[in-house]
PDB file of C-alpha atoms in Angstrom:
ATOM      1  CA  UNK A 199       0.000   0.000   0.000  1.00  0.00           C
ATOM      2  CA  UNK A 200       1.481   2.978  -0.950  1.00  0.00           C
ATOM      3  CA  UNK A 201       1.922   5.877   1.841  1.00  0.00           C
ATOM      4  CA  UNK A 202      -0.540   8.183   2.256  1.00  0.00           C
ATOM      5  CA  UNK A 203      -0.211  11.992   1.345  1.00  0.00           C
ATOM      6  CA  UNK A 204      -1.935  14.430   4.344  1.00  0.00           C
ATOM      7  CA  UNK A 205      -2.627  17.327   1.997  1.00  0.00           C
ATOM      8  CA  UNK A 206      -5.992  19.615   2.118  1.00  0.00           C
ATOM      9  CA  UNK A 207      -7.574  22.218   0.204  1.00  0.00           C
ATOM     10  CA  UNK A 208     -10.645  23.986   0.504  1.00  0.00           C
ATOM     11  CA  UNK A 209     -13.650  25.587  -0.707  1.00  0.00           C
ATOM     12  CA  UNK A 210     -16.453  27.834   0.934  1.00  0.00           C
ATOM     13  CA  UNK A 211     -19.763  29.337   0.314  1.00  0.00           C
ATOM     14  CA  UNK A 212     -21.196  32.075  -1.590  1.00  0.00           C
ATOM     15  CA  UNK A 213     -21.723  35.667   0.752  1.00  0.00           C
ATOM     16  CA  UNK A 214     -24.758  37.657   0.397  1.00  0.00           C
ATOM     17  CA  UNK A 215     -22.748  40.594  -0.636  1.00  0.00           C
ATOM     18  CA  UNK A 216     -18.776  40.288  -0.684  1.00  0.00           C
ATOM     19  CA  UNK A 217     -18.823  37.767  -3.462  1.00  0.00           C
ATOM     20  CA  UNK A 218     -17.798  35.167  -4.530  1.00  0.00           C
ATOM     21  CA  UNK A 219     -19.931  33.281  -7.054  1.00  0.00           C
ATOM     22  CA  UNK A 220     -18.125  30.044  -8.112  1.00  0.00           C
ATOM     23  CA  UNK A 221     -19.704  26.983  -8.987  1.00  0.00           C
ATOM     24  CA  UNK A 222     -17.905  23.736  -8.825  1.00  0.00           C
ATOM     25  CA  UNK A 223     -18.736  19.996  -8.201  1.00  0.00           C
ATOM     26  CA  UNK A 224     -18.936  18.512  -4.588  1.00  0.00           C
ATOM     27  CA  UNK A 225     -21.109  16.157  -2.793  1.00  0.00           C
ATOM     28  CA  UNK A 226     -23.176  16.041   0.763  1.00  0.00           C
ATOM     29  CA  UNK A 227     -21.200  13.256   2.888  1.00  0.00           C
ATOM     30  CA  UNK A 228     -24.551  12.251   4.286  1.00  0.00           C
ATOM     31  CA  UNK A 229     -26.609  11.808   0.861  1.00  0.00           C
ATOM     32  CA  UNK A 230     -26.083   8.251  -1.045  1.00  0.00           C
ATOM     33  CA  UNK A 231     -26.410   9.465  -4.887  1.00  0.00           C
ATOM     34  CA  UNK A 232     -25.825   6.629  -7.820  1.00  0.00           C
ATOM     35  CA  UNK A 233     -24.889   8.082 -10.983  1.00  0.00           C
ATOM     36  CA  UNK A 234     -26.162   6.655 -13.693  1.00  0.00           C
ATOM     37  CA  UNK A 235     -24.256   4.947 -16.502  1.00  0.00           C
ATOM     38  CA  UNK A 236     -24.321   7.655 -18.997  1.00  0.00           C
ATOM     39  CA  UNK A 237     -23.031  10.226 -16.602  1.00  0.00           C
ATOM     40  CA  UNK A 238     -20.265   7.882 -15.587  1.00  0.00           C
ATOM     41  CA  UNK A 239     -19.561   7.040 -19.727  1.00  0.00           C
ATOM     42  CA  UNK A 240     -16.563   9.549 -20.070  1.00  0.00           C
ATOM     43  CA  UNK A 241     -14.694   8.207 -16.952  1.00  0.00           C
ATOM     44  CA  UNK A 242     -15.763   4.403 -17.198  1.00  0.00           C
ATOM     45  CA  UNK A 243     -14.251   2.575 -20.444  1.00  0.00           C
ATOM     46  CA  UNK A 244     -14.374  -0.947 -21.251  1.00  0.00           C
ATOM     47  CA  UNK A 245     -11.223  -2.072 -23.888  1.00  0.00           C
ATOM     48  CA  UNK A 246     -10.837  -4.905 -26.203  1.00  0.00           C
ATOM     49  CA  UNK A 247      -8.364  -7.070 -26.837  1.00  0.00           C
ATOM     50  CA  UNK A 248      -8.814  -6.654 -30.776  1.00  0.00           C
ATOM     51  CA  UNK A 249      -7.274  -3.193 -31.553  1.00  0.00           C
ATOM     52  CA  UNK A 250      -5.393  -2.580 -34.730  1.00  0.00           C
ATOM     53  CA  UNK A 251      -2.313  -0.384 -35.490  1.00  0.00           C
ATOM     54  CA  UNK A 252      -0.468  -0.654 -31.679  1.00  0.00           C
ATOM     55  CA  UNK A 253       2.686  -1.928 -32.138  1.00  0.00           C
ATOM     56  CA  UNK A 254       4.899  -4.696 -30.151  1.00  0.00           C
ATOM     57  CA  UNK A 255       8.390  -4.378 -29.559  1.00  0.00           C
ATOM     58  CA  UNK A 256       8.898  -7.885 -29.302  1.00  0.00           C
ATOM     59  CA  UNK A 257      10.497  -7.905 -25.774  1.00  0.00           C
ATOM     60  CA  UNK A 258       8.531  -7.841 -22.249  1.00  0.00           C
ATOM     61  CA  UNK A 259       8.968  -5.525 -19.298  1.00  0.00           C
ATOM     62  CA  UNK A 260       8.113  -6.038 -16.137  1.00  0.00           C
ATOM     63  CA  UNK A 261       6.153  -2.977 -14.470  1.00  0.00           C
ATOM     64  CA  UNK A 262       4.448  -4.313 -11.415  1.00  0.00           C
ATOM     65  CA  UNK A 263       3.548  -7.785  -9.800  1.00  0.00           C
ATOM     66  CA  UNK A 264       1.658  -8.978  -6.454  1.00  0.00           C
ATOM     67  CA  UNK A 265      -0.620 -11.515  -5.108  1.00  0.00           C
ATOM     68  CA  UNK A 266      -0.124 -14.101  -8.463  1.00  0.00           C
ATOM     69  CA  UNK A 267      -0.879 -11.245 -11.210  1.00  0.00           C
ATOM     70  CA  UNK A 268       1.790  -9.986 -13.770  1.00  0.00           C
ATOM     71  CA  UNK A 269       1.963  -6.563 -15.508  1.00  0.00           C
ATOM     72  CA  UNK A 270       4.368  -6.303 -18.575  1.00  0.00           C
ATOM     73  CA  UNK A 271       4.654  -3.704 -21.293  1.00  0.00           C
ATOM     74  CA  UNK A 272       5.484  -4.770 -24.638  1.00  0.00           C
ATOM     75  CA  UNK A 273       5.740  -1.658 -27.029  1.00  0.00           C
ATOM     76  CA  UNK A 274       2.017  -0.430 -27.143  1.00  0.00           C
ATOM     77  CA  UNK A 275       0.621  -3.081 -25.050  1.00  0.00           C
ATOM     78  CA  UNK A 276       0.309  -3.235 -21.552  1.00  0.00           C
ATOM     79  CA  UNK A 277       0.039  -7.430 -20.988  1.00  0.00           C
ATOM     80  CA  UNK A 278      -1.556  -9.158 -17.746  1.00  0.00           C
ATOM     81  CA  UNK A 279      -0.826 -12.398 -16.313  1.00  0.00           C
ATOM     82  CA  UNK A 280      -2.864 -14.359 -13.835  1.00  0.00           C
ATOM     83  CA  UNK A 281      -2.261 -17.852 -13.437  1.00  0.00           C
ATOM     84  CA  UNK A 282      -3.244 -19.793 -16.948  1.00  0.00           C
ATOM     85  CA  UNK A 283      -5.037 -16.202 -18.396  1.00  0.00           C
ATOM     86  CA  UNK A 284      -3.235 -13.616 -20.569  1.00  0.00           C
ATOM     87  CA  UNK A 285      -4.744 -10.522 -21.731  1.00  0.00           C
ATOM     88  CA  UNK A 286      -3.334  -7.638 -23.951  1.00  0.00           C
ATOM     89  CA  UNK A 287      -4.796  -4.020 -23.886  1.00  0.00           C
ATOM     90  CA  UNK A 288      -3.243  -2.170 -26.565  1.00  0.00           C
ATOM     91  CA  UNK A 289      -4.984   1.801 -25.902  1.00  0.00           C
ATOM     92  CA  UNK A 290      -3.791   1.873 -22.097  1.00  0.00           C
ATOM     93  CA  UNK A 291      -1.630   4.884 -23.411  1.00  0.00           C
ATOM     94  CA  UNK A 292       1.905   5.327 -24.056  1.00  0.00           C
ATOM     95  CA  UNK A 293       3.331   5.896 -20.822  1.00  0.00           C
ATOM     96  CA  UNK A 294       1.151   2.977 -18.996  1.00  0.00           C
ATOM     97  CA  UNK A 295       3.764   1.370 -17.097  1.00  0.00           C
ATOM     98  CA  UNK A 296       6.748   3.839 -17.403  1.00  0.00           C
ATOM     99  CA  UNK A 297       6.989   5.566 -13.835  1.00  0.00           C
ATOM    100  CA  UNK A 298       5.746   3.495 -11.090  1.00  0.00           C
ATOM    101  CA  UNK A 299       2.791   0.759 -10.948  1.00  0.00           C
ATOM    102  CA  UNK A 300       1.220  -1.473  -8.704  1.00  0.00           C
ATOM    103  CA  UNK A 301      -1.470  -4.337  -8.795  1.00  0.00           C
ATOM    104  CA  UNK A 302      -3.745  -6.119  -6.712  1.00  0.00           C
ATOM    105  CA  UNK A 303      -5.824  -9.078  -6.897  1.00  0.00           C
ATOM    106  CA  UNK A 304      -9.208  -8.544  -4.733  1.00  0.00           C
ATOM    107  CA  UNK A 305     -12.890  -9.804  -4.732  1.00  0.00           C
ATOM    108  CA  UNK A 306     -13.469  -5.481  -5.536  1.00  0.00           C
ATOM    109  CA  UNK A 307     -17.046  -5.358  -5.904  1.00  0.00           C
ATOM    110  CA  UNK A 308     -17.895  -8.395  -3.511  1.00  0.00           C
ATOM    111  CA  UNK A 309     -19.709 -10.567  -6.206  1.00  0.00           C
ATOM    112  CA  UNK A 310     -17.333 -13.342  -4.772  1.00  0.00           C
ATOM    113  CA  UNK A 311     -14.716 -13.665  -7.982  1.00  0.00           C
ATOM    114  CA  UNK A 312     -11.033 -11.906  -7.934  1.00  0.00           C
ATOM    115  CA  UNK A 313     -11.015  -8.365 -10.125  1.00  0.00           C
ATOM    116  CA  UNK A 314      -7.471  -7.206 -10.615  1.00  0.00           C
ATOM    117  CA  UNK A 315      -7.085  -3.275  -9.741  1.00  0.00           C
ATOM    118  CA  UNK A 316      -4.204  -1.745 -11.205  1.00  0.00           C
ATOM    119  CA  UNK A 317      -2.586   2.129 -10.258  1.00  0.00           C
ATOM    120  CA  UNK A 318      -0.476   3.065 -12.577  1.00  0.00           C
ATOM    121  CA  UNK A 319       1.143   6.980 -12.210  1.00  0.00           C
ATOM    122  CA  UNK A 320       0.583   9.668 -14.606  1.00  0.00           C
ATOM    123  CA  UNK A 321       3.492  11.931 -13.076  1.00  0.00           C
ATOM    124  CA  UNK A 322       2.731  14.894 -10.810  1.00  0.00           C
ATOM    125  CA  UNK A 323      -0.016  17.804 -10.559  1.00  0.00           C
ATOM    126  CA  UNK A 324       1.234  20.857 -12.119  1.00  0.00           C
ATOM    127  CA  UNK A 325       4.459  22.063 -10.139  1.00  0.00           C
ATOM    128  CA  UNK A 326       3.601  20.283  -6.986  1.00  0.00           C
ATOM    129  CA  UNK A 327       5.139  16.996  -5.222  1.00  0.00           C
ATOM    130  CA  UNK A 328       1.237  15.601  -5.929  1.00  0.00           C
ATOM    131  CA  UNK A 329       1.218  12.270  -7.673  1.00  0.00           C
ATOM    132  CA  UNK A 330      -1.590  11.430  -9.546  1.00  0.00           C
ATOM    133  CA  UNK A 331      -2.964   7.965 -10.849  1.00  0.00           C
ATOM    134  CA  UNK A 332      -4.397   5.883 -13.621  1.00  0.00           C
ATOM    135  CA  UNK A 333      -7.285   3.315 -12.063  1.00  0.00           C
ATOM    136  CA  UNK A 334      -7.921   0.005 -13.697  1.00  0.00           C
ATOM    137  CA  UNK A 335     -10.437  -2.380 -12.602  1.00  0.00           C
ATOM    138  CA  UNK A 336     -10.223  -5.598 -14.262  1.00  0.00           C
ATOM    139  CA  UNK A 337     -13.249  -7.634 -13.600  1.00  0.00           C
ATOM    140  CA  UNK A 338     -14.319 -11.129 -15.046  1.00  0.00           C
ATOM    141  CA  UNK A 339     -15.848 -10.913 -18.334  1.00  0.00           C
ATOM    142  CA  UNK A 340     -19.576 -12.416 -18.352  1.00  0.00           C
ATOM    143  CA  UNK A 341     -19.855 -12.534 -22.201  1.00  0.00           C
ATOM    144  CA  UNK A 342     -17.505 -14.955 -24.719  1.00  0.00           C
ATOM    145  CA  UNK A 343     -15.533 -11.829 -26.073  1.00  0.00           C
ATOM    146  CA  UNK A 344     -12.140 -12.543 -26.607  1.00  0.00           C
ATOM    147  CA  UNK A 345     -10.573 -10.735 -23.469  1.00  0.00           C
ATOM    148  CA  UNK A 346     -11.311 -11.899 -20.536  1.00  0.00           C
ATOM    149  CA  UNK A 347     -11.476  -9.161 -18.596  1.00  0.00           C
ATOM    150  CA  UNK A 348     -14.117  -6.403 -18.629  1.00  0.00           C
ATOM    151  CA  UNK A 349     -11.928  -3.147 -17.807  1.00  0.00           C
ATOM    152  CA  UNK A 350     -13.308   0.028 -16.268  1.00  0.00           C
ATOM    153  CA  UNK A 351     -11.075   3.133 -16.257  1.00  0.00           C
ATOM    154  CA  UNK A 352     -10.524   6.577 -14.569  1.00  0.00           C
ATOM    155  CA  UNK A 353      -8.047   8.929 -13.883  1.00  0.00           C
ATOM    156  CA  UNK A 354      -7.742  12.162 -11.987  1.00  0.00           C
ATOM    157  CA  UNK A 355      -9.319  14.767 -14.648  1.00  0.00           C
ATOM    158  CA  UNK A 356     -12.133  12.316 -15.603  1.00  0.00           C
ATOM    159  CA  UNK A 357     -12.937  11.917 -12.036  1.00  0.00           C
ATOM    160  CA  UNK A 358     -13.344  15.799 -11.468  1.00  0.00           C
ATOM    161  CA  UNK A 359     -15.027  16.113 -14.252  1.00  0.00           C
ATOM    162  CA  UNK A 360     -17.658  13.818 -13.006  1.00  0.00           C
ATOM    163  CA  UNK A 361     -17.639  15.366  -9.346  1.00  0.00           C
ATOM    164  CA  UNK A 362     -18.811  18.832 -10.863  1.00  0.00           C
ATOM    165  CA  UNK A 363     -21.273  17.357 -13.207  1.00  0.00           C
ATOM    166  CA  UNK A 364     -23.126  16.188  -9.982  1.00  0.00           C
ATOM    167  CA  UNK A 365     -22.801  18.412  -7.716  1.00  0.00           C
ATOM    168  CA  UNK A 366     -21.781  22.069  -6.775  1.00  0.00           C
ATOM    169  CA  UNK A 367     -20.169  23.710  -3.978  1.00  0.00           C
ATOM    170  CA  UNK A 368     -19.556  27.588  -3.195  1.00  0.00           C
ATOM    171  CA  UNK A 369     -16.924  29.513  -2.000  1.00  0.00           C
ATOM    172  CA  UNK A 370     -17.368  33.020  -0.317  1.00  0.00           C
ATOM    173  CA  UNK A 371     -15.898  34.960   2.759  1.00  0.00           C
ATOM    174  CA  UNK A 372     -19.433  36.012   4.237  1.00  0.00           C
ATOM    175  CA  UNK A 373     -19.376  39.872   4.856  1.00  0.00           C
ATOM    176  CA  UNK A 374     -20.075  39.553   8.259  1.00  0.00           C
ATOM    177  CA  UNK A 375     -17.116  37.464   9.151  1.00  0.00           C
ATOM    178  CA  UNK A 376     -14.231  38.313   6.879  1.00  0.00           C
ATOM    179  CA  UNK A 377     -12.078  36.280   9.262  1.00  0.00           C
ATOM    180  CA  UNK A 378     -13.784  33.231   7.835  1.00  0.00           C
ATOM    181  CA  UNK A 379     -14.033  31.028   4.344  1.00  0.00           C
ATOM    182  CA  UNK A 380     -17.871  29.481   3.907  1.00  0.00           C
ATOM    183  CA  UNK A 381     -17.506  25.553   1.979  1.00  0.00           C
ATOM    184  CA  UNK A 382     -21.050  24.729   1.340  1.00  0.00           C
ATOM    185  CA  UNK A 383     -21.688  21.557  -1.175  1.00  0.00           C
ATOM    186  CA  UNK A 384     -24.804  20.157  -2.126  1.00  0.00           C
ATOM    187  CA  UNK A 385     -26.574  18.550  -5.649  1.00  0.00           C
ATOM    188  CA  UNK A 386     -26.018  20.877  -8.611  1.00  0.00           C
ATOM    189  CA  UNK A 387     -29.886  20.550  -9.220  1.00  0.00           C
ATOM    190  CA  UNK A 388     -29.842  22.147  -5.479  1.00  0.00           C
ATOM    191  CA  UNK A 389     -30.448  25.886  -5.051  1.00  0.00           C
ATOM    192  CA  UNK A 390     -28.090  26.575  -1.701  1.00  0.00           C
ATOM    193  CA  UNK A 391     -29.480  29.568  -0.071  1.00  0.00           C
ATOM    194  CA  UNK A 392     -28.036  32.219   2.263  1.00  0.00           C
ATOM    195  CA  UNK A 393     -28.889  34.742   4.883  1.00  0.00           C
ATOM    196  CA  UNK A 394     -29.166  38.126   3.085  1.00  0.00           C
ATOM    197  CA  UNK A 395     -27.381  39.885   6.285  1.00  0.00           C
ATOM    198  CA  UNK A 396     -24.504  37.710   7.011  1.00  0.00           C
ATOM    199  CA  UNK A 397     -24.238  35.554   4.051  1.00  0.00           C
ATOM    200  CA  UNK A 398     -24.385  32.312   6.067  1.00  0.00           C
ATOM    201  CA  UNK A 399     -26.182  29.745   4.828  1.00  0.00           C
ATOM    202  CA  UNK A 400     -29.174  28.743   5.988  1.00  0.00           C
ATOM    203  CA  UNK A 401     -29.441  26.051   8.787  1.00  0.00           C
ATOM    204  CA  UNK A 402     -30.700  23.145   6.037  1.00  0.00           C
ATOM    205  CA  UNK A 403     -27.622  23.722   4.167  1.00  0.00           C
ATOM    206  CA  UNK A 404     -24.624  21.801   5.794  1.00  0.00           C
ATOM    207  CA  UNK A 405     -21.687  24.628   5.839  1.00  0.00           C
ATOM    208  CA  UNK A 406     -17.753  23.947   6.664  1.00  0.00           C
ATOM    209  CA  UNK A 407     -15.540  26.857   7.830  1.00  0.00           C
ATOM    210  CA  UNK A 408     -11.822  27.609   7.852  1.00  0.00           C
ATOM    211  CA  UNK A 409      -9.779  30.823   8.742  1.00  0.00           C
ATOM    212  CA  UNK A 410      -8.938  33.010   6.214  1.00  0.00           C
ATOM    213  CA  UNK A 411      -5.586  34.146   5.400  1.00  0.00           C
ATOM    214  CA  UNK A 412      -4.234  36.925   7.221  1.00  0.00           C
ATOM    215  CA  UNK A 413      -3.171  40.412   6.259  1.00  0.00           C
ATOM    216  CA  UNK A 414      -1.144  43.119   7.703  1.00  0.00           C
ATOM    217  CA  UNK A 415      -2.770  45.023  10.796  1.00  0.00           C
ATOM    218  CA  UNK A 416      -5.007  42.569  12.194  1.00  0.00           C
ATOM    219  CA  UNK A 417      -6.847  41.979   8.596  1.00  0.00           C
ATOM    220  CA  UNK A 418      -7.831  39.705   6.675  1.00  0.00           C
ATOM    221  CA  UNK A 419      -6.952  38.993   2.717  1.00  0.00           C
ATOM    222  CA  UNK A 420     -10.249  39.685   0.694  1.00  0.00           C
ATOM    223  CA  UNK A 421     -11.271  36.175  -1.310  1.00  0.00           C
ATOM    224  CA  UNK A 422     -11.517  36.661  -4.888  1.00  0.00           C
ATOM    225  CA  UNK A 423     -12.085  32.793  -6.252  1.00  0.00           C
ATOM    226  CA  UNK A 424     -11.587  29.606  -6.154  1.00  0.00           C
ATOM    227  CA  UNK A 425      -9.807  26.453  -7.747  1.00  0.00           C
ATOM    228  CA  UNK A 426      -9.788  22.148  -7.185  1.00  0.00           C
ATOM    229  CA  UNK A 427      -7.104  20.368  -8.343  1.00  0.00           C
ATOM    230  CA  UNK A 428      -7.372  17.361 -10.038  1.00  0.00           C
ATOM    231  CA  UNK A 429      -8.885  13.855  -8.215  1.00  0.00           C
ATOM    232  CA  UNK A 430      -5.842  12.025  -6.537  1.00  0.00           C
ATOM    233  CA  UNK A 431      -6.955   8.523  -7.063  1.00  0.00           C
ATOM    234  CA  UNK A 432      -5.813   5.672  -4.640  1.00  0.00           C
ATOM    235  CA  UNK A 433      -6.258   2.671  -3.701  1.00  0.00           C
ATOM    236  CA  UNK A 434      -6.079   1.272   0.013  1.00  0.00           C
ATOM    237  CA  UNK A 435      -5.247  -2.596   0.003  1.00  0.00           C
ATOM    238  CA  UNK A 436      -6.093  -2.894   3.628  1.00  0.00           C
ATOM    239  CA  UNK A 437      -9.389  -2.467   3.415  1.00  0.00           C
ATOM    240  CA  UNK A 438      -9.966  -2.862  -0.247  1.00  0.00           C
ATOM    241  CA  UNK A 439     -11.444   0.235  -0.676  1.00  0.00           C
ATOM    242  CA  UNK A 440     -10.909   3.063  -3.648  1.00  0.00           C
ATOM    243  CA  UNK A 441     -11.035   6.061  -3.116  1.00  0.00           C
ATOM    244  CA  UNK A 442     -10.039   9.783  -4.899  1.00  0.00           C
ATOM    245  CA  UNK A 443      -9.013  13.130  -2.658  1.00  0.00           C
ATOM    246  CA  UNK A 444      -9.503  16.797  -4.358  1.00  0.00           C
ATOM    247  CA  UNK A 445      -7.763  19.536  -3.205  1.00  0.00           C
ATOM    248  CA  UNK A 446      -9.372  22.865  -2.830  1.00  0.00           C
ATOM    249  CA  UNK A 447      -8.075  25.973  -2.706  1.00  0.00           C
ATOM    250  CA  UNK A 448      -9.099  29.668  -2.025  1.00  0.00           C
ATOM    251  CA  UNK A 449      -7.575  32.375  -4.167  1.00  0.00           C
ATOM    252  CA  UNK A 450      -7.422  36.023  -3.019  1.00  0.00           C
ATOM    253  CA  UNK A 451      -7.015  39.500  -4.734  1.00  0.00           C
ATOM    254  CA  UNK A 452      -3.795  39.612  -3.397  1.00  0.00           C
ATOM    255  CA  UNK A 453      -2.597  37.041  -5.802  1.00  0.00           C
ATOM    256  CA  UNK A 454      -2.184  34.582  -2.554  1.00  0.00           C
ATOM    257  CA  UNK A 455      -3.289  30.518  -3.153  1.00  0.00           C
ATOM    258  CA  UNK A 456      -4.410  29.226   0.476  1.00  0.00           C
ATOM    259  CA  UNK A 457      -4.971  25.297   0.747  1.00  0.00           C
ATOM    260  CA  UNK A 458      -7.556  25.077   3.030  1.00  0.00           C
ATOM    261  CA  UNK A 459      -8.879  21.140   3.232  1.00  0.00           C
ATOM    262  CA  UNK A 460     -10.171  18.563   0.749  1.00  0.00           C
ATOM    263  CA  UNK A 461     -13.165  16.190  -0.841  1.00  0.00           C
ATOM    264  CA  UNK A 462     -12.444  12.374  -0.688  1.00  0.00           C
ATOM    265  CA  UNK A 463     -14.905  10.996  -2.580  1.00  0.00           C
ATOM    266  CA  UNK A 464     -15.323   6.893  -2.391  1.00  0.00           C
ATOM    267  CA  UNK A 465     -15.479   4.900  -5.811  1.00  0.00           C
ATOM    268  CA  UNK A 466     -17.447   1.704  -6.665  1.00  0.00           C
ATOM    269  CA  UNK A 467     -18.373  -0.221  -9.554  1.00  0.00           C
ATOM    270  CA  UNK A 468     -22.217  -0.067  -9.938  1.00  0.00           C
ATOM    271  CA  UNK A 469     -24.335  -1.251 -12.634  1.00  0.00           C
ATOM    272  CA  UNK A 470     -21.600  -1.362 -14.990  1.00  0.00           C
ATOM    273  CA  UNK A 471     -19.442   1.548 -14.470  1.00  0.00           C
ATOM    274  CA  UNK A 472     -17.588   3.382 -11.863  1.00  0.00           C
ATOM    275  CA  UNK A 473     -19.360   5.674  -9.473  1.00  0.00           C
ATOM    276  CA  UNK A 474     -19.309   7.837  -6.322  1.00  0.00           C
ATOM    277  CA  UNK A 475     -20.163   5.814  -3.674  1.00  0.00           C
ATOM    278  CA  UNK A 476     -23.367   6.428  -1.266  1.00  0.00           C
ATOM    279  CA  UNK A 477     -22.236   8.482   1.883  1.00  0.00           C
ATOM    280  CA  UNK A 478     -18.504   8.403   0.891  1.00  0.00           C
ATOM    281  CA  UNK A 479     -17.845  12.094  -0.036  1.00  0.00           C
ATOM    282  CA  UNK A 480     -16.092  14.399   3.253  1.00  0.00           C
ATOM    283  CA  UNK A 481     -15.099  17.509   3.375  1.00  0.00           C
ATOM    284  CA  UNK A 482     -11.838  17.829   5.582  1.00  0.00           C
ATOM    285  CA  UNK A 483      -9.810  21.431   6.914  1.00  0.00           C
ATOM    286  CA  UNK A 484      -6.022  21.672   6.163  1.00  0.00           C
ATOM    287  CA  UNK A 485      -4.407  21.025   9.463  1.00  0.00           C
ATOM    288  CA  UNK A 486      -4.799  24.517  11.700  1.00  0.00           C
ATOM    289  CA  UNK A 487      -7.441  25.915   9.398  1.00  0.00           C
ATOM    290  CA  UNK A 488     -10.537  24.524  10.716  1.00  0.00           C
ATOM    291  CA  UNK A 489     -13.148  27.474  12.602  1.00  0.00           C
ATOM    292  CA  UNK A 490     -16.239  26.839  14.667  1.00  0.00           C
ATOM    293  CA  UNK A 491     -19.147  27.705  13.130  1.00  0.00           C
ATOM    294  CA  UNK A 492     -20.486  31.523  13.890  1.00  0.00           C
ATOM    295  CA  UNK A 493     -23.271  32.430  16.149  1.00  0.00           C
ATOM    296  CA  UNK A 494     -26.298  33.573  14.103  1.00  0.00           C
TER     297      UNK A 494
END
């Protein structure tokens, strides 16, 4: 299992009247949503073995191997071994297998057969020491196709990408409180509304709150946007469980970036494709940036 990265970002809630209107995916960690297949299409691709035009160069690499399963690369195709079955995936990209990779051979969706789940790294996240990952879920194929493996597919962009299309979350440093950043997320088909005076939302909406950043005198930098990085997929072996992190943070007219906490979001294969899991998705402060939340 590969060692866990403690970073946070952060996103808050829209002000009555210091402003910040930005809408971006996020999702209630107490609501169980299932996305359906066509809204998980773009992240969620099944491969066959029966491509034309990759190209072998003859000799096998080794890129990653655990608990009885084999990866190799072989020119365009990445190869996998399990016991007596082969299987050659030939649109896995060019750089499949190139920086680091591991693999795992677990009952995933607890149907009671082995899926192989594969992370493969697709280098770092802009200028920062973030890695981000390829996910590969090889599952049993139930129809006589050639390959024996249905494959489902995502990667940190596609997995943003699907987090906005469901739901939204604000960011805004309510007037009242300029000492304070307002995260509130809820279902983009969800109007979030907020106290006209103080620009808090109101009670029904669930609300997280982290200190602002600091300015000279005792003041605080004014909020001017906000940004989320890409999903950092991973994959915990211990408990079998996949999961993606996305790092928000709050951008002020100063110029400043402030990380203030992050959305891990849980993935599962349903109904074909992968999904958000039900009650998986938690908003978390960066370390020393959580605040209570104000008296009303």
């Amino acid at each position: 299992m590969r060692e866990k990265k403690g970073i946070a970002a952060g996103a808050a809630i829209l002000s009555a009247l210091l402003v910040v209107l930005t809408a971006v995916g996020v999702f209630y960690y107490f609501r169980v949503y299932k996305p359906s297949i066509n809204e998980m299409a773009a992240e969620s691709t099944s491969y066959s073995a029966d491509n034309r035009g990759a190209q072998k160069d003859g000799s096998r690499t080794l890129v990653a191997e655990n608990e009885g399963v084999s990866v190799y690369k072989d020119g365009d195709y990445a190869i996998i071994v399990s016991g007596d079955t082969e299987a050659e995936f030939s649109e896995w990209g060019a750089n499949f297998g190139s920086i680091a990779t591991e693999v795992y051979n677990r009952d995933f969706n607890n149907d009671g057969k082995k899926d192989i789940i594969i992370l493969d790294s697709e280098g770092k996240i802009g200028d920062s020491d973030i890695e981000t990952y390829g996910f590969y879920l090889l599952t049993p194929a139930e129809d006589d196709s050639d390959n024996p493996y249905s494959v489902y597919y995502t990667n940190g962009e596609n997995w943003l990408d699907t987090f906005n299309e469901i739901v939204t979350c604000y960011l805004s440093q309510p007037q009242a409180y300029p000492n304070l950043l307002q995260f509130v997320m809820d279902y983009s088909t969800t109007e979030v509304q907020f106290d006209s005076q103080t620009g808090l939302a109101l009670p029904q909406f669930r609300a997280h709150y982290t200190k602002a950043l600091e300015a000279n005198g005792g003041e605080y930098e004014k909020l001017s946007s906000f940004r989320l990085s890409q999903a950092v997929i991973d994959y915990d072996d211990d408990t079998n469980i996949a999961s993606a992190k996305v790092y928000v943070y709050a951008k002020y007219e100063n110029g400043e970036e402030q990380n203030i906490g992050s959305v891990s979001i849980g993935i599962e294969l349903y109904e074909g494709a992968l999904a958000i899991k039900g009650q998986s998705v938690i908003f978390t402060a960066a370390d020393g940036l959580a605040a209570d939340e104000p008296q009303r």
